[in-house]
Short mmCIF file of C-alpha atoms in Angstrom, two decimals:
data_model
loop_
_atom_site.label_atom_id
_atom_site.label_comp_id
_atom_site.label_asym_id
_atom_site.label_seq_id
_atom_site.Cartn_x
_atom_site.Cartn_y
_atom_site.Cartn_z
CA MET A 1 -1.40 14.13 2.15
CA THR A 2 2.21 14.87 2.94
CA GLU A 3 3.13 15.07 6.59
CA GLN A 4 5.87 17.59 7.29
CA VAL A 5 7.52 16.15 10.37
CA ASN A 6 11.11 15.63 11.41
CA ASN A 7 12.62 12.20 11.84
CA LYS A 8 12.44 12.46 15.63
CA GLY A 9 8.70 13.10 15.53
CA ARG A 10 7.89 10.31 13.13
CA ASN A 11 10.20 7.87 14.90
CA LYS A 12 8.43 8.60 18.19
CA LEU A 13 5.08 7.88 16.55
CA PHE A 14 6.48 4.70 15.00
CA THR A 15 7.67 3.47 18.40
CA LEU A 16 4.32 4.20 20.05
CA LEU A 17 2.38 2.47 17.29
CA VAL A 18 4.61 -0.59 17.53
CA ILE A 19 4.04 -0.71 21.31
CA GLY A 20 0.31 -0.21 20.89
CA HIS A 21 0.14 -2.89 18.22
CA THR A 22 1.95 -5.23 20.60
CA GLY A 23 -0.89 -4.61 23.04
CA ILE A 24 -3.60 -5.13 20.43
CA HIS A 25 -2.14 -8.49 19.49
CA TRP A 26 -1.60 -9.50 23.11
CA PHE A 27 -5.36 -9.26 23.45
CA LYS A 28 -6.03 -10.87 20.07
CA GLN A 29 -3.96 -13.94 20.91
CA ILE A 30 -5.42 -14.60 24.33
CA TYR A 31 -8.71 -15.87 22.97
CA PRO A 32 -7.33 -18.75 20.84
CA ILE A 33 -5.55 -20.05 23.95
CA LEU A 34 -8.74 -19.76 25.99
CA LEU A 35 -10.89 -21.49 23.35
CA PRO A 36 -10.06 -25.12 24.29
CA THR A 37 -10.86 -24.41 27.96
CA ILE A 38 -14.00 -22.48 27.03
CA LYS A 39 -15.07 -25.32 24.75
CA SER A 40 -14.55 -27.88 27.50
CA GLU A 41 -16.19 -25.96 30.36
CA LEU A 42 -19.15 -24.69 28.33
CA GLU A 43 -19.46 -28.04 26.47
CA LEU A 44 -19.38 -26.47 23.01
CA THR A 45 -19.19 -28.25 19.63
CA ASP A 46 -16.67 -27.63 16.83
CA VAL A 47 -19.36 -25.76 14.89
CA GLN A 48 -20.01 -23.50 17.90
CA ILE A 49 -16.29 -22.78 18.15
CA GLY A 50 -16.28 -21.98 14.43
CA THR A 51 -19.20 -19.64 15.03
CA ILE A 52 -17.27 -17.80 17.76
CA VAL A 53 -14.30 -17.27 15.43
CA THR A 54 -16.59 -16.19 12.59
CA ALA A 55 -18.44 -13.75 14.88
CA ASN A 56 -15.13 -12.18 15.89
CA GLU A 57 -14.14 -11.75 12.25
CA ALA A 58 -17.62 -10.53 11.23
CA ALA A 59 -17.56 -7.81 13.87
CA SER A 60 -14.13 -6.77 12.71
CA GLY A 61 -15.34 -6.66 9.12
CA THR A 62 -18.40 -4.61 10.03
CA LEU A 63 -16.30 -1.78 11.47
CA THR A 64 -13.36 -2.04 9.09
CA MET A 65 -14.82 0.19 6.37
CA PRO A 66 -16.28 2.83 8.72
CA SER A 67 -13.06 2.92 10.74
CA GLY A 68 -11.02 3.65 7.62
CA ILE A 69 -13.35 6.48 6.64
CA ILE A 70 -13.24 7.84 10.20
CA ALA A 71 -9.43 7.64 10.26
CA ASP A 72 -9.23 9.70 7.05
CA THR A 73 -12.01 12.15 7.93
CA TYR A 74 -11.17 12.75 11.60
CA TYR A 75 -7.42 12.81 11.21
CA LYS A 76 -6.84 14.99 14.28
CA HIS A 77 -8.60 12.46 16.50
CA ARG A 78 -6.51 9.44 15.58
CA GLY A 79 -4.89 9.44 19.02
CA LEU A 80 -8.32 8.92 20.57
CA ILE A 81 -9.13 6.16 18.07
CA LEU A 82 -5.88 4.34 18.84
CA GLY A 83 -6.15 4.64 22.63
CA GLY A 84 -9.84 3.77 22.61
CA SER A 85 -9.16 0.60 20.63
CA LEU A 86 -6.96 -0.74 23.40
CA VAL A 87 -9.48 0.07 26.12
CA LEU A 88 -12.17 -1.69 24.09
CA CYS A 89 -10.05 -4.87 24.08
CA GLY A 90 -10.06 -4.92 27.87
CA LEU A 91 -13.81 -4.35 27.98
CA ALA A 92 -14.33 -7.29 25.62
CA TYR A 93 -12.51 -9.71 27.90
CA PHE A 94 -14.24 -8.37 30.98
CA LEU A 95 -17.62 -9.18 29.41
CA VAL A 96 -16.50 -12.69 28.44
CA GLY A 97 -15.03 -13.51 31.86
CA PHE A 98 -17.74 -11.89 33.96
CA TYR A 99 -20.74 -13.53 32.31
CA ALA A 100 -19.01 -16.76 31.17
CA ASN A 101 -21.73 -18.14 28.90
CA TYR A 102 -21.87 -18.90 25.19
CA LEU A 103 -23.84 -15.76 24.28
CA PHE A 104 -21.44 -13.40 26.04
CA VAL A 105 -18.42 -15.28 24.71
CA ILE A 106 -19.71 -14.49 21.22
CA LEU A 107 -20.59 -10.88 22.12
CA GLY A 108 -17.31 -10.28 23.94
CA PHE A 109 -15.17 -11.60 21.12
CA MET A 110 -17.23 -9.52 18.68
CA VAL A 111 -16.23 -6.45 20.71
CA LEU A 112 -12.63 -7.65 20.46
CA GLY A 113 -13.03 -7.76 16.68
CA LEU A 114 -14.39 -4.21 16.69
CA ALA A 115 -11.37 -3.01 18.67
CA SER A 116 -8.93 -4.57 16.22
CA ALA A 117 -10.80 -3.08 13.27
CA ALA A 118 -10.65 0.39 14.83
CA TRP A 119 -6.88 0.22 15.41
CA HIS A 120 -5.51 -0.99 12.10
CA PRO A 121 -6.68 1.60 9.52
CA ALA A 122 -5.68 4.51 11.77
CA ALA A 123 -2.28 3.03 12.61
CA GLN A 124 -1.37 1.66 9.18
CA SER A 125 -2.45 4.75 7.26
CA SER A 126 -0.50 6.95 9.69
CA LEU A 127 2.67 4.95 9.13
CA SER A 128 2.10 4.97 5.38
CA THR A 129 1.77 8.76 5.46
CA PHE A 130 4.68 9.46 7.80
CA PHE A 131 7.01 6.98 6.04
CA PRO A 132 6.32 7.24 2.27
CA ASP A 133 9.99 6.48 1.59
CA LYS A 134 10.04 3.36 3.81
CA ARG A 135 6.43 2.20 3.64
CA GLY A 136 7.11 -1.54 3.54
CA PHE A 137 9.60 -1.34 6.39
CA ALA A 138 7.33 0.84 8.55
CA LEU A 139 4.32 -1.43 8.10
CA ALA A 140 6.50 -4.48 8.72
CA GLY A 141 7.84 -2.85 11.89
CA HIS A 142 4.26 -2.30 12.99
CA GLY A 143 3.70 -5.98 12.25
CA MET A 144 6.78 -6.85 14.30
CA GLY A 145 5.04 -5.31 17.30
CA ALA A 146 2.10 -7.57 16.59
CA SER A 147 4.40 -10.59 16.52
CA ILE A 148 5.81 -9.66 19.92
CA GLY A 149 2.31 -9.59 21.40
CA ASP A 150 1.37 -12.72 19.48
CA THR A 151 4.38 -14.51 20.95
CA ILE A 152 4.22 -13.40 24.58
CA ALA A 153 0.46 -13.77 25.12
CA PRO A 154 0.09 -17.50 24.34
CA ILE A 155 3.03 -18.49 26.55
CA ALA A 156 1.92 -16.27 29.43
CA ILE A 157 -1.75 -17.22 29.29
CA GLY A 158 -1.00 -20.90 28.75
CA PHE A 159 1.15 -20.85 31.89
CA LEU A 160 -1.34 -18.80 33.94
CA LEU A 161 -4.17 -21.20 33.06
CA LEU A 162 -2.37 -23.75 35.23
CA TYR A 163 -3.05 -21.58 38.29
CA PHE A 164 -6.03 -19.34 37.53
CA SER A 165 -9.46 -19.80 36.00
CA TRP A 166 -10.04 -18.58 32.47
CA THR A 167 -12.81 -16.29 33.74
CA ASN A 168 -10.45 -14.47 36.11
CA LEU A 169 -7.75 -14.16 33.47
CA ALA A 170 -10.26 -12.68 31.05
CA GLN A 171 -11.58 -10.10 33.53
CA TRP A 172 -8.10 -9.00 34.60
CA GLN A 173 -7.27 -7.91 31.04
CA PHE A 174 -9.26 -4.70 31.51
CA ILE A 175 -6.60 -3.17 33.79
CA PRO A 176 -3.59 -3.29 31.40
CA ALA A 177 -5.87 -2.37 28.49
CA LEU A 178 -7.01 0.80 30.26
CA ILE A 179 -3.48 1.81 31.26
CA LEU A 180 -1.95 1.22 27.83
CA GLY A 181 -4.88 2.90 26.09
CA LEU A 182 -4.45 6.07 28.14
CA ILE A 183 -0.69 6.10 27.49
CA ILE A 184 -1.09 5.72 23.72
CA PHE A 185 -3.79 8.40 23.59
CA SER A 186 -1.83 10.94 25.63
CA LEU A 187 1.43 10.47 23.71
CA THR A 188 0.11 10.24 20.14
CA ARG A 189 -2.67 12.83 20.05
CA LYS A 190 -0.31 15.75 19.31
CA SER A 191 1.21 13.90 16.35
CA PHE A 192 -1.98 14.48 14.40
CA HIS A 193 -2.60 18.15 15.31
CA THR A 194 -1.66 19.48 11.88
CA ASN A 195 -3.44 21.36 9.14
CA VAL A 196 -4.57 18.33 7.18
CA SER A 197 -7.76 18.69 5.20
CA PRO A 198 -9.94 15.63 4.67
CA PRO A 199 -10.59 14.68 1.04
CA SER A 200 -13.59 16.23 -0.65
CA LEU A 201 -16.53 13.95 -1.41
CA SER A 202 -15.80 13.99 -5.14
CA ASN A 203 -12.12 13.18 -4.63
CA TYR A 204 -13.08 10.52 -2.12
CA VAL A 205 -15.47 8.77 -4.49
CA SER A 206 -13.15 9.03 -7.49
CA GLY A 207 -10.23 7.74 -5.44
CA ILE A 208 -12.15 4.69 -4.28
CA LYS A 209 -13.43 4.04 -7.82
CA GLU A 210 -9.91 4.31 -9.20
CA LEU A 211 -8.63 1.87 -6.60
CA LEU A 212 -11.34 -0.72 -7.22
CA MET A 213 -10.89 -0.56 -11.00
CA ASN A 214 -7.16 -1.20 -10.78
CA PRO A 215 -6.51 -4.81 -11.96
CA PHE A 216 -3.36 -5.02 -9.86
CA VAL A 217 -5.23 -4.06 -6.69
CA LEU A 218 -8.06 -6.51 -7.42
CA ALA A 219 -5.59 -9.36 -7.97
CA VAL A 220 -3.78 -8.57 -4.71
CA MET A 221 -7.08 -8.47 -2.80
CA PHE A 222 -8.34 -11.74 -4.30
CA ALA A 223 -5.09 -13.49 -3.37
CA SER A 224 -5.22 -12.02 0.14
CA SER A 225 -8.74 -13.40 0.54
CA PHE A 226 -7.56 -16.98 0.06
CA VAL A 227 -4.70 -16.41 2.50
CA GLY A 228 -7.15 -14.97 5.02
CA MET A 229 -9.46 -17.97 4.70
CA ALA A 230 -6.58 -20.31 5.51
CA ARG A 231 -5.31 -18.15 8.36
CA LEU A 232 -8.71 -17.94 10.01
CA ALA A 233 -9.22 -21.71 9.79
CA ILE A 234 -5.82 -22.28 11.42
CA ILE A 235 -6.53 -19.69 14.13
CA GLY A 236 -9.83 -21.36 14.93
CA PHE A 237 -8.67 -24.95 15.18
CA LEU A 238 -4.91 -25.33 15.63
CA THR A 239 -5.19 -25.05 19.43
CA ILE A 240 -8.11 -27.52 19.36
CA TYR A 241 -5.93 -29.91 17.35
CA LEU A 242 -3.05 -29.58 19.80
CA THR A 243 -5.34 -30.07 22.82
CA GLU A 244 -7.84 -32.71 21.74
CA TYR A 245 -5.91 -34.71 19.16
CA LEU A 246 -2.33 -34.49 20.44
CA GLY A 247 -3.16 -34.15 24.14
CA TYR A 248 -0.97 -31.10 24.79
CA PRO A 249 -1.47 -29.33 28.17
CA PRO A 250 -2.30 -25.58 28.14
CA TYR A 251 1.27 -24.34 28.65
CA TRP A 252 2.55 -26.52 25.78
CA VAL A 253 -0.29 -25.32 23.57
CA GLY A 254 0.76 -21.76 24.43
CA ILE A 255 4.38 -22.42 23.51
CA ASN A 256 3.42 -23.95 20.16
CA TRP A 257 1.01 -21.11 19.45
CA ALA A 258 3.77 -18.62 20.24
CA LEU A 259 6.00 -20.36 17.69
CA LEU A 260 3.43 -19.39 15.08
CA TYR A 261 4.39 -15.75 15.66
CA VAL A 262 7.81 -15.49 17.29
CA MET A 263 9.72 -15.84 14.01
CA GLY A 264 7.81 -12.86 12.68
CA ILE A 265 9.65 -10.61 15.11
CA VAL A 266 12.79 -11.18 13.03
CA SER A 267 11.31 -11.92 9.62
CA GLN A 268 8.93 -8.97 9.26
CA PRO A 269 11.49 -6.12 9.22
CA ILE A 270 13.58 -8.16 6.79
CA MET A 271 10.58 -8.78 4.52
CA GLY A 272 9.69 -5.10 4.67
CA TYR A 273 13.22 -4.02 3.75
CA VAL A 274 13.48 -6.51 0.88
CA SER A 275 10.05 -5.54 -0.47
CA ASP A 276 11.04 -1.84 -0.43
CA LYS A 277 14.37 -2.50 -2.12
CA PHE A 278 13.18 -4.97 -4.77
CA SER A 279 9.44 -5.64 -5.05
CA ARG A 280 6.50 -6.88 -3.00
CA LYS A 281 6.31 -10.01 -5.16
CA THR A 282 9.90 -10.95 -4.29
CA VAL A 283 8.71 -11.51 -0.73
CA VAL A 284 5.09 -12.59 -1.05
CA LEU A 285 5.21 -15.42 -3.60
CA PRO A 286 7.91 -17.53 -1.84
CA ALA A 287 6.20 -16.87 1.50
CA PHE A 288 2.83 -18.17 0.30
CA LEU A 289 4.38 -21.29 -1.24
CA THR A 290 6.24 -21.99 2.01
CA LEU A 291 3.04 -21.63 4.04
CA SER A 292 1.22 -24.03 1.72
CA VAL A 293 3.87 -26.70 2.21
CA CYS A 294 3.90 -26.18 6.00
CA TYR A 295 0.12 -26.52 6.29
CA PHE A 296 0.24 -29.73 4.29
CA LEU A 297 2.95 -31.23 6.52
CA ILE A 298 1.28 -30.62 9.90
CA PRO A 299 -0.76 -33.87 10.04
CA PHE A 300 2.38 -35.89 9.31
CA ALA A 301 4.38 -34.31 12.15
CA THR A 302 3.73 -36.66 15.07
CA ASN A 303 6.99 -35.75 16.82
CA PRO A 304 6.57 -32.62 19.01
CA ILE A 305 9.95 -31.22 17.96
CA VAL A 306 9.24 -31.68 14.25
CA LEU A 307 5.80 -30.11 14.66
CA GLY A 308 7.36 -27.19 16.52
CA ILE A 309 9.83 -26.65 13.67
CA ILE A 310 7.00 -26.64 11.13
CA ILE A 311 4.92 -24.20 13.17
CA GLY A 312 7.98 -21.99 13.61
CA ALA A 313 8.56 -22.01 9.84
CA MET A 314 4.92 -21.04 9.35
CA GLY A 315 5.45 -18.22 11.82
CA MET A 316 7.95 -16.50 9.54
CA PHE A 317 5.12 -15.65 7.14
CA PHE A 318 1.82 -16.39 8.92
CA TYR A 319 1.06 -12.78 9.79
CA GLY A 320 3.78 -10.65 8.20
CA THR A 321 2.77 -11.14 4.58
CA SER A 322 -0.41 -9.13 5.18
CA ASN A 323 1.70 -6.03 5.84
CA ILE A 324 3.52 -6.46 2.54
CA THR A 325 0.31 -6.93 0.56
CA THR A 326 -1.14 -3.87 2.31
CA ALA A 327 1.94 -1.88 1.32
CA ALA A 328 1.46 -3.08 -2.27
CA VAL A 329 -2.05 -1.60 -2.36
CA LEU A 330 -1.02 1.64 -0.62
CA ASP A 331 1.75 2.07 -3.21
CA VAL A 332 -0.92 2.86 -5.80
CA ALA A 333 -3.59 4.45 -3.57
CA GLN A 334 -4.15 8.20 -3.20
CA SER A 335 -2.34 9.48 -0.11
CA GLN A 336 -5.50 11.07 1.34
CA LEU A 337 -7.28 7.71 1.22
CA HIS A 338 -4.78 5.42 2.88
CA GLY A 339 -7.06 4.69 5.83
CA THR A 340 -9.98 3.91 3.55
CA SER A 341 -7.78 1.92 1.17
CA THR A 342 -6.65 -0.27 4.05
CA SER A 343 -10.28 -0.78 5.02
CA ILE A 344 -11.38 -1.62 1.48
CA MET A 345 -8.73 -4.31 1.32
CA SER A 346 -9.81 -5.74 4.67
CA VAL A 347 -13.52 -5.71 3.80
CA PHE A 348 -12.88 -7.39 0.46
CA ARG A 349 -10.87 -10.10 2.20
CA GLN A 350 -13.40 -10.61 4.97
CA VAL A 351 -16.26 -11.23 2.54
CA PHE A 352 -14.43 -14.43 1.64
CA THR A 353 -12.88 -15.27 5.00
CA LEU A 354 -15.97 -15.03 7.21
CA PRO A 355 -17.39 -18.46 6.31
CA SER A 356 -13.98 -20.14 6.53
CA PRO A 357 -14.06 -21.29 10.21
CA ILE A 358 -17.52 -22.80 9.75
CA ILE A 359 -16.46 -24.44 6.48
CA ALA A 360 -13.41 -25.77 8.31
CA ALA A 361 -15.60 -27.10 11.14
CA TYR A 362 -17.76 -29.05 8.71
CA ILE A 363 -14.66 -30.36 6.92
CA ILE A 364 -13.34 -31.60 10.27
CA THR A 365 -16.69 -33.17 11.15
CA ILE A 366 -16.94 -35.04 7.84
CA TYR A 367 -13.32 -35.81 6.93
CA GLY A 368 -11.36 -35.48 10.17
CA MET A 369 -8.94 -32.93 11.57
CA SER A 370 -6.18 -33.66 9.03
CA ALA A 371 -8.42 -32.37 6.25
CA LEU A 372 -8.35 -28.92 7.87
CA PHE A 373 -4.68 -28.53 7.07
CA TYR A 374 -5.09 -29.78 3.50
CA TYR A 375 -7.87 -27.21 3.07
CA ALA A 376 -5.53 -24.45 4.25
CA ALA A 377 -2.69 -25.71 2.04
CA ILE A 378 -4.88 -25.63 -1.07
CA LEU A 379 -6.01 -22.08 -0.32
CA LEU A 380 -2.39 -20.89 -0.08
CA LEU A 381 -1.57 -22.66 -3.32
CA VAL A 382 -4.39 -20.78 -5.06
CA ALA A 383 -3.09 -17.48 -3.65
CA SER A 384 0.38 -18.36 -4.92
CA VAL A 385 -0.99 -18.89 -8.43
CA PHE A 386 -2.52 -15.39 -8.33
CA TRP A 387 0.79 -13.85 -7.29
CA ALA A 388 2.71 -15.80 -9.92
CA PHE A 389 0.83 -13.83 -12.59
CA ILE A 390 0.65 -10.46 -10.83
CA LYS A 391 2.89 -7.78 -12.31
CA ILE A 392 3.99 -5.65 -9.38
CA PRO A 393 5.69 -2.28 -9.85
CA LYS A 394 9.02 -1.91 -8.12
CA ALA A 395 8.46 -0.35 -4.70
#
């Protein structure tokens, strides 16, 4: 599918999707900061926390494939999908804060996972279609928006937790979610009012089959699965480590969590540009090796400044590499199936990542918190081995 739009039109859409993605990740990064407080006030165990994180990821995985199909099939309604995703984030937090019990924490964060799953295939496939000449850069720019939200939310929520209850903070999220959702819907809906025909069933099936039989695509997806396992384990327990083991107060936890993402604001556009100019592998392999080393070093960093430097180094690649690996798959996917291709990659990864927080919880219970970071380091090392042998076409 080739979108005939001028640069002004596609640049407007790019800007709106970056802003919307900032909002999505604002909401995504609130819940890790709330987890230590939720754990304390609801008297939850590490395994229960792992279950919450897994439930969030499972819900996201459940909708990922349907949302990709919907994004491709109902192209003209992508504005509604994008705006609705943001509103759904606010509803998720309202449920969590209003009912404030373990069951609704799980249910609310499952709704949050659904919202994230609805946004990404529609947004990423749109950027891939509108920017075929700068796919890596466009997806990385979209990721930069995520990093902005990922950076601001932990600092803001960590500070606000000093003055407000977590239940109030959660409920209040519905207001900005509703406002931003309506803005994104109203300003993007006309971008997709074009004569674009959805793929026929036969083309759809053959395109998916072709994608799944591509050895390059399979290797990329396997490697991404190991990276996702490590990322989900870190998301689930890094704030617990900072709070319970290092004794950091909420605002300091928020600052350290923000460091995990702030570097991505700068690094992601650079990674996207380099991957477009040279190859995806040029960016991904060094990034995975760096992450592996950083994970391994965390337990040895007892000095807050040293730990902050390590977390900041992790932040250069913690999220942004997923945009480059997505671009690698979309490079070889049929243009009419970019939404579905994004979903296939996510579903494949989530099959492996879903158990990771619970596995991590049991590792912590048996071997101690330090073992969590060794577990993550090994997973990144395995992913690096995959990429060392992948032959990637020049982007």
